[in-house]
Short mmCIF file of C-alpha atoms in Angstrom, two decimals:
data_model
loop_
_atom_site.label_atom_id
_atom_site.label_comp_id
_atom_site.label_asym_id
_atom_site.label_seq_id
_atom_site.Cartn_x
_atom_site.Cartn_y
_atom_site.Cartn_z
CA UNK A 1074 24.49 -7.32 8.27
CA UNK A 1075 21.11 -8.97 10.13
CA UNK A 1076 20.05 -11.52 7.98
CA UNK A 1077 16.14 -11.40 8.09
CA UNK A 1078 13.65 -12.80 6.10
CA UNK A 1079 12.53 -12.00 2.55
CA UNK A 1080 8.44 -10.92 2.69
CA UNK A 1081 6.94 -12.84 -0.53
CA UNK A 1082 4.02 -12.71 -1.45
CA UNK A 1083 2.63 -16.37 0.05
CA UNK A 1084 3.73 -14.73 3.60
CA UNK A 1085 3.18 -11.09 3.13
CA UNK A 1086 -0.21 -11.41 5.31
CA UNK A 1087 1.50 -13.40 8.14
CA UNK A 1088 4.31 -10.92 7.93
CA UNK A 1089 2.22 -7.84 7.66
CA UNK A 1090 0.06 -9.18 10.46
CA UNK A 1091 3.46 -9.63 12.31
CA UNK A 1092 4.80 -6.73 11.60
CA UNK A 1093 1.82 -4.87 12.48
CA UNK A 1094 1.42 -5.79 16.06
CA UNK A 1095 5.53 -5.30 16.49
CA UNK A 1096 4.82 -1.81 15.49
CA UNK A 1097 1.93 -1.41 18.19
CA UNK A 1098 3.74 -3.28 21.02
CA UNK A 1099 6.72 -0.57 20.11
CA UNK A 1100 4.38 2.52 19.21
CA UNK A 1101 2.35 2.05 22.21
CA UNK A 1102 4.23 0.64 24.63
CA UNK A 1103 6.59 3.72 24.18
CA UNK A 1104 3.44 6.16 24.35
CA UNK A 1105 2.95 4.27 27.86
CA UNK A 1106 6.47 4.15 29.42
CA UNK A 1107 7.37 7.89 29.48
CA UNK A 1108 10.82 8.63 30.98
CA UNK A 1109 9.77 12.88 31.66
CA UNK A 1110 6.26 14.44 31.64
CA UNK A 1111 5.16 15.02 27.68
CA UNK A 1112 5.86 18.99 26.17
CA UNK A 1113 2.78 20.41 24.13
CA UNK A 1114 3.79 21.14 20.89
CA UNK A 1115 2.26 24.95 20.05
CA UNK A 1116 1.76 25.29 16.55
CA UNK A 1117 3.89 27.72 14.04
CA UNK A 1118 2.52 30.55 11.67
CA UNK A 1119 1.39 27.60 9.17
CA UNK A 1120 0.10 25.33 11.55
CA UNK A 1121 -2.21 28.10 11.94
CA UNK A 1122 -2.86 29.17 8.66
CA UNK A 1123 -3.81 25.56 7.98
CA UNK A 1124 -7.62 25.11 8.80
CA UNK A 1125 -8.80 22.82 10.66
CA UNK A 1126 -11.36 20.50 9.02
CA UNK A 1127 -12.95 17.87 11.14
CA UNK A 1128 -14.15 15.16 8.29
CA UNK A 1129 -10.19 15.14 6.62
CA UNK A 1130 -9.95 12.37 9.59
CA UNK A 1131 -10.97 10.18 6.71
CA UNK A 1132 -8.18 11.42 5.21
CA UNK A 1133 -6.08 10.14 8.10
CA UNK A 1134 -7.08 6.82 8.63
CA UNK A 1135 -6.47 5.93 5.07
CA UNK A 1136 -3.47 5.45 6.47
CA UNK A 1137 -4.50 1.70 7.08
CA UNK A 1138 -5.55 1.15 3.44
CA UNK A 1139 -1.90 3.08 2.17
CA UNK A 1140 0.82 1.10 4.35
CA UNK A 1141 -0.65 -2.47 3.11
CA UNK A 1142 -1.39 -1.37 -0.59
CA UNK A 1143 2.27 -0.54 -0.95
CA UNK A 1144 3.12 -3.66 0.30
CA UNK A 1145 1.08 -6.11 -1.36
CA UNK A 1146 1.62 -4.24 -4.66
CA UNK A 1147 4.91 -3.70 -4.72
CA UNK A 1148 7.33 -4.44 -7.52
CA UNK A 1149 8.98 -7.31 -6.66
CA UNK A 1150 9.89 -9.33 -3.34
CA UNK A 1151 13.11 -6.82 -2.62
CA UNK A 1152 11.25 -4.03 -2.94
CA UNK A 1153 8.06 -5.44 -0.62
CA UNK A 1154 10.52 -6.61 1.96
CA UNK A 1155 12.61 -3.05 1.98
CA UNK A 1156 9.09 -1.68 2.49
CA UNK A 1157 7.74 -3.46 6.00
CA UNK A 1158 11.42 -3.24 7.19
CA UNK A 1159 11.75 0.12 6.45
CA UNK A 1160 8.47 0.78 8.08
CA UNK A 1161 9.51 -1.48 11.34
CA UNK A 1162 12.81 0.72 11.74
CA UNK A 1163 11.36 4.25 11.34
CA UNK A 1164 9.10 3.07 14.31
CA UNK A 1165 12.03 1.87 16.38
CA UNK A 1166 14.00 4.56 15.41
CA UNK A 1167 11.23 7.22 16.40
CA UNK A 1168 10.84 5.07 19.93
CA UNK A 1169 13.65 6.54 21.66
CA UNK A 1170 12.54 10.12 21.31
CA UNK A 1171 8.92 9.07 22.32
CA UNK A 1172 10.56 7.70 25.69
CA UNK A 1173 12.90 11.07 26.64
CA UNK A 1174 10.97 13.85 24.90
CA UNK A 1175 7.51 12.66 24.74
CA UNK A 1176 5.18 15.67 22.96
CA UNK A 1177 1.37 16.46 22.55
CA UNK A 1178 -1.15 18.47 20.63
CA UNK A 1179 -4.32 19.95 21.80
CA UNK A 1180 -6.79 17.20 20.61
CA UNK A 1181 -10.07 18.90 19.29
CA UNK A 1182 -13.23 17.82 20.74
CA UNK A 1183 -15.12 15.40 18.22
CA UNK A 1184 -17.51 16.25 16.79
CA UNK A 1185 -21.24 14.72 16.27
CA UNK A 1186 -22.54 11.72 13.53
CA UNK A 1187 -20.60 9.19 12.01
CA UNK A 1188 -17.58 11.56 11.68
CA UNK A 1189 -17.14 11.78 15.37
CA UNK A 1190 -17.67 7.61 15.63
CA UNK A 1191 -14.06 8.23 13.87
CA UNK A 1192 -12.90 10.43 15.89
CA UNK A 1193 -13.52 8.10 18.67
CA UNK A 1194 -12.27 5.22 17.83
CA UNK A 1195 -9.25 6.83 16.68
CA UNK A 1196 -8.46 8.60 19.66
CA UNK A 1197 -9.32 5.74 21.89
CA UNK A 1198 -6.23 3.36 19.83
CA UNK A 1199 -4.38 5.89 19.38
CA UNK A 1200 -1.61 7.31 21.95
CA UNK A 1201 -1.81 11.41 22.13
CA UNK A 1202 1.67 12.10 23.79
CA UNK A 1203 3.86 10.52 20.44
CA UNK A 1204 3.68 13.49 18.26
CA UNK A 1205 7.40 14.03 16.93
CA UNK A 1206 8.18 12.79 14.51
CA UNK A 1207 5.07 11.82 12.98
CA UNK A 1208 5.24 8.17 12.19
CA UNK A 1209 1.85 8.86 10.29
CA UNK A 1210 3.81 11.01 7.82
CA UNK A 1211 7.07 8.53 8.23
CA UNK A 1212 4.86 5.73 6.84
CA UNK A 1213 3.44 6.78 4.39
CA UNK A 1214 6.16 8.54 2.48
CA UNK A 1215 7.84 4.54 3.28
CA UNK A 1216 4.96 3.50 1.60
CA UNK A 1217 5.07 6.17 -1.08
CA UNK A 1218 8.50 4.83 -2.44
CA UNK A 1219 7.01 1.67 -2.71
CA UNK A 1220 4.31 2.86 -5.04
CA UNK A 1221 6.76 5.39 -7.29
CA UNK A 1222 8.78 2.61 -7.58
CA UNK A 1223 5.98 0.34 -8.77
CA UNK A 1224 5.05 2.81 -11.37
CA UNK A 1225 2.38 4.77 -9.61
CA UNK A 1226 3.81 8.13 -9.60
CA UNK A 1227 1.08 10.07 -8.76
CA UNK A 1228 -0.60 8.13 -6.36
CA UNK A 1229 2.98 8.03 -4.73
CA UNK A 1230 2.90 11.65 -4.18
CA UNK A 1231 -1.16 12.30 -3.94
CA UNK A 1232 -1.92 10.19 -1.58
CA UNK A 1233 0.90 10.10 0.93
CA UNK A 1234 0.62 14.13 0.64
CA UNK A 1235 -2.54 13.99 1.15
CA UNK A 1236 -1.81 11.94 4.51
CA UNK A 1237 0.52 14.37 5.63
CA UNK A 1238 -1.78 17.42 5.50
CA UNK A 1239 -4.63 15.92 6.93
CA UNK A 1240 -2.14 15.33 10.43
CA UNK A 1241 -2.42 19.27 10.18
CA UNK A 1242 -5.96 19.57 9.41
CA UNK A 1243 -7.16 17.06 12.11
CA UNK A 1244 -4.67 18.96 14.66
CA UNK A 1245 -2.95 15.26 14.88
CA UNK A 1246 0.44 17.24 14.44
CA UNK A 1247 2.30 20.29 13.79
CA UNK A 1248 4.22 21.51 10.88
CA UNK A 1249 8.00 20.14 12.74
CA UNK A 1250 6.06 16.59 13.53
CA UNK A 1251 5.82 16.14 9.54
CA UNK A 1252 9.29 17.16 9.04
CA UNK A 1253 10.17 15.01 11.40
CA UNK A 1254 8.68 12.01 9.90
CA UNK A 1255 9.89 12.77 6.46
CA UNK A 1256 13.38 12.51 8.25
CA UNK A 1257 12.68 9.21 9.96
CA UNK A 1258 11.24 7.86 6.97
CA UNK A 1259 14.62 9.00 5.09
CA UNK A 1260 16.75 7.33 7.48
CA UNK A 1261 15.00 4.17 8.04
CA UNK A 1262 15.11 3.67 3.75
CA UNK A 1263 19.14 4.70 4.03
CA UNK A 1264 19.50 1.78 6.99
CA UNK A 1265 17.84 -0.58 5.69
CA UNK A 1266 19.56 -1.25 2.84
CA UNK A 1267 22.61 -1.44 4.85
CA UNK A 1268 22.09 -3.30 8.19
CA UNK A 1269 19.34 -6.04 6.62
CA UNK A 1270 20.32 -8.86 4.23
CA UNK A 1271 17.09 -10.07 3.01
CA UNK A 1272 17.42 -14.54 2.88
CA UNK A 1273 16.50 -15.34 0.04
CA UNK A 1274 16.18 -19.13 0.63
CA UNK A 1275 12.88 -20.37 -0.86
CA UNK A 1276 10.56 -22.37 2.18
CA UNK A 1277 10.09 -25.99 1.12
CA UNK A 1278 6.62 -26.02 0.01
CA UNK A 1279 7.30 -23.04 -2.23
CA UNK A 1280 9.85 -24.55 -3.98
CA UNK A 1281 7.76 -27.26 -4.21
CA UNK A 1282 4.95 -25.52 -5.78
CA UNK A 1283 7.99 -24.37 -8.28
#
């Protein structure tokens, strides 16, 4: 097993912070560095029974609020460090497929106001051609366990579901992208458990603060 350190929380920032621009350096770089020319993903009979509704890109980005919540509340120092290394995997798991089978959507056109500020900003930091499987939806069902497990049940399901249809209703992702993500999500939790061996060895000064 890969011994790695435990995330507590006098080093959850430093670690999220860490963690969070690992993630980009994978996520992006692998949006970049495309081994064949990216497929457009066409959406099924749901994908276009779902509507699409240009301000649920609030929805979306609440993403960023979601992924640290469940980490900074979680139950206990296991369960906060399963979380960012869970996340962490299911992004280098997801990487490969982003380099050999890269895959779009058609990206709406924003629209006007504030809303389309979001829009924006979102599409200029974001990659379009990293669509399957939906790390959005990997994430935050990842971060979803974290809350259920904490004792927030239903804003373990609500929000994270919430997350997940808005990648439909933005036209982020298609029905299979979600599916996908659940399945990354599933497999990074199963790995993690078994390849990471969380050191539990206390830094000086925190044992010194007792």
């Amino acid at each position: 097993m890969i011994a790695v350190p435990a995330i507590r929380r006098s080093n959850q920032l430093s670690a999220m912070l860490l963690g969070y621009l690992a993630f980009s350096a994978v996520y992006l770089g692998s949006g970049t560095l495309q081994l064949v020319a990216p497929t457009t993903l066409h959406g099924s009979t749901l994908d276009a029974a779902v509507p699409y509704l240009d301000w649920t890109v609030w929805v979306y980005l609440t993403q960023f609020i979601l992924l640290p919540t469940a980490i900074v509340s979680a139950r206990d120092d296991s369960d906060r460090s399963q979380t960012l290394y869970a996340m962490l995997l299911a992004t280098l798991l997801a990487a490969p497929i982003f380099l050999a089978w890269p895959t779009v959507v058609l990206r709406p056109t924003p629209p006007d106001g504030f809303t389309g500020l979001a829009w924006r900003l979102l599409y200029l930091a974001d990659t379009p051609a990293n669509c399957f499987p939906s790390l959005h939806v990997a994430l935050a069902t990842i971060a979803g366990r974290a809350l259920w497990r904490r004792g927030a049940c239903a804003l373990a399901v609500v929000w994270p579901s919430l997350i997940a249809v808005s990648t439909l209703t933005t036209r982020q992702h298609v029905a299979w992208d979600i599916a996908g993500g659940i399945c990354c999500a599933a497999i990074a939790l199963w790995l993690t458990k078994r390849i990471f061996r969380l050191d539990c060895t206390r830094p000086a000064h925190d044992a010194a603060g007792g």
